[in-house]
């Protein structure tokens, strides 16, 4: 349960960035298990499809809970967008951990620290809003072609 005054993004961020399970374990056997499980899931289209099905189910459940908590009607678009955004963070975290632990299995604790730092940057971006993310500068104002008169000066 969230404490009063805590937003859903902050609560979800607290949950998702907290190392747990094999990533939080401090022994070499757990690190080896994390690498093995990550490689197994990454190499299996059936397991990755199942993982996506589970995350989709989580998004639906979370959307229903958010709609209920906010007094919105079932199927409310805002609740669905928020839920899918949060579960999208979860998907990205899973991918982040899986890619990095299989590339460099030597130090899961370093990975956990990197996840916390990089994950917090992503959460901060969402908290601030995406309006300023990757805004392309306007094209340079078209300068009139120099005239023969201008070139003579």
XYZ file of C-alpha atoms in Angstrom:
153
model
C 0.000 0.000 0.000
C 1.163 3.502 -0.811
C 1.501 5.971 2.022
C -0.759 9.021 1.837
C 0.609 11.672 -0.497
C 2.715 9.275 -2.553
C 1.943 9.161 -6.259
C 1.677 5.955 -8.215
C 4.862 6.719 -10.203
C 6.885 7.190 -7.022
C 5.491 4.009 -5.472
C 6.119 2.010 -8.615
C 9.636 3.450 -8.887
C 10.386 2.429 -5.317
C 9.197 -1.089 -6.097
C 10.840 -1.550 -9.494
C 14.267 -0.157 -8.554
C 14.644 -2.176 -5.373
C 17.026 -5.069 -6.079
C 15.406 -8.343 -5.124
C 15.647 -12.019 -5.791
C 18.735 -13.222 -7.619
C 19.819 -9.651 -8.432
C 19.966 -8.802 -4.721
C 21.687 -12.028 -3.689
C 25.275 -11.809 -2.590
C 26.583 -15.252 -3.449
C 28.212 -16.545 -6.652
C 25.642 -19.332 -7.067
C 22.824 -16.783 -7.254
C 24.759 -14.705 -9.773
C 25.270 -17.821 -11.909
C 21.564 -18.653 -11.615
C 20.603 -15.135 -12.704
C 22.820 -15.413 -15.771
C 21.429 -18.859 -16.626
C 17.796 -17.824 -16.237
C 18.392 -14.635 -18.233
C 20.023 -16.532 -21.077
C 17.293 -19.168 -21.055
C 14.487 -16.619 -21.293
C 16.316 -14.550 -23.924
C 16.894 -17.616 -26.092
C 13.340 -18.950 -25.915
C 10.622 -17.366 -28.022
C 8.045 -19.328 -26.009
C 9.322 -17.956 -22.694
C 9.581 -14.379 -23.947
C 6.051 -14.633 -25.375
C 4.799 -15.974 -22.044
C 6.559 -13.172 -20.213
C 4.826 -10.620 -22.463
C 1.454 -12.278 -21.817
C 2.035 -12.022 -18.075
C 3.050 -8.362 -18.324
C -0.027 -7.635 -20.445
C -2.188 -9.229 -17.760
C -0.418 -7.113 -15.123
C -1.155 -3.964 -17.146
C -4.856 -4.829 -17.367
C -5.068 -5.548 -13.640
C -3.199 -2.373 -12.771
C -5.430 -0.297 -15.067
C -8.516 -1.692 -13.344
C -7.045 -0.926 -9.917
C -6.100 2.616 -10.942
C -9.554 3.242 -12.389
C -11.108 2.025 -9.146
C -8.768 4.110 -6.958
C -9.371 7.277 -8.962
C -13.110 6.772 -9.319
C -12.848 6.464 -13.106
C -15.045 4.159 -15.074
C -13.755 0.697 -15.981
C -11.812 0.897 -19.219
C -10.847 4.536 -18.561
C -8.190 5.538 -21.096
C -6.034 7.486 -18.634
C -5.882 4.526 -16.249
C -4.888 2.282 -19.144
C -2.184 4.690 -20.335
C -0.716 5.026 -16.837
C -0.816 1.268 -16.231
C 0.787 0.480 -19.575
C 3.457 3.112 -18.962
C 4.313 1.595 -15.605
C 4.385 -1.941 -16.970
C 6.467 -0.612 -19.867
C 8.999 0.484 -17.255
C 8.891 -3.046 -15.847
C 9.500 -4.501 -19.317
C 12.403 -2.134 -19.896
C 13.940 -3.030 -16.530
C 13.694 -6.743 -17.320
C 15.355 -6.177 -20.699
C 18.008 -3.924 -19.161
C 18.945 -6.510 -16.543
C 18.823 -9.415 -18.970
C 21.036 -7.716 -21.563
C 23.600 -6.505 -19.080
C 23.859 -9.619 -16.927
C 24.427 -11.820 -19.961
C 27.022 -9.397 -21.392
C 28.898 -8.975 -18.093
C 27.946 -11.608 -15.506
C 30.860 -10.770 -13.214
C 29.214 -8.269 -10.879
C 25.433 -8.345 -10.262
C 25.824 -5.789 -7.467
C 27.316 -3.291 -9.925
C 24.406 -4.039 -12.260
C 21.931 -3.393 -9.429
C 23.566 -0.002 -8.748
C 23.545 0.897 -12.449
C 19.889 -0.116 -12.687
C 19.008 2.116 -9.761
C 20.831 5.105 -11.264
C 19.625 4.642 -14.852
C 16.140 3.666 -13.737
C 15.863 6.762 -11.562
C 16.821 8.949 -14.541
C 14.030 7.373 -16.588
C 11.524 7.794 -13.753
C 12.572 11.421 -13.284
C 11.992 12.024 -16.989
C 8.491 10.592 -16.722
C 7.790 12.587 -13.578
C 8.789 15.791 -15.365
C 6.766 14.848 -18.438
C 7.849 13.773 -21.878
C 7.132 17.083 -23.591
C 10.784 18.110 -23.522
C 12.278 14.725 -24.425
C 14.266 14.661 -27.671
C 12.772 17.879 -28.994
C 14.328 18.619 -32.329
C 15.507 22.171 -32.883
C 13.559 24.149 -35.436
C 15.154 24.304 -38.844
C 17.484 27.217 -39.336
C 15.691 30.175 -40.765
C 16.103 30.207 -44.486
C 18.519 32.917 -45.395
C 17.781 34.692 -48.663
C 20.285 33.925 -51.347
C 22.786 36.723 -51.745
C 21.952 39.083 -54.567
C 24.477 40.387 -57.038
C 24.245 43.718 -55.234
C 25.082 42.101 -51.849
C 27.986 40.137 -53.282
C 29.567 43.289 -54.731
C 29.910 44.869 -51.279
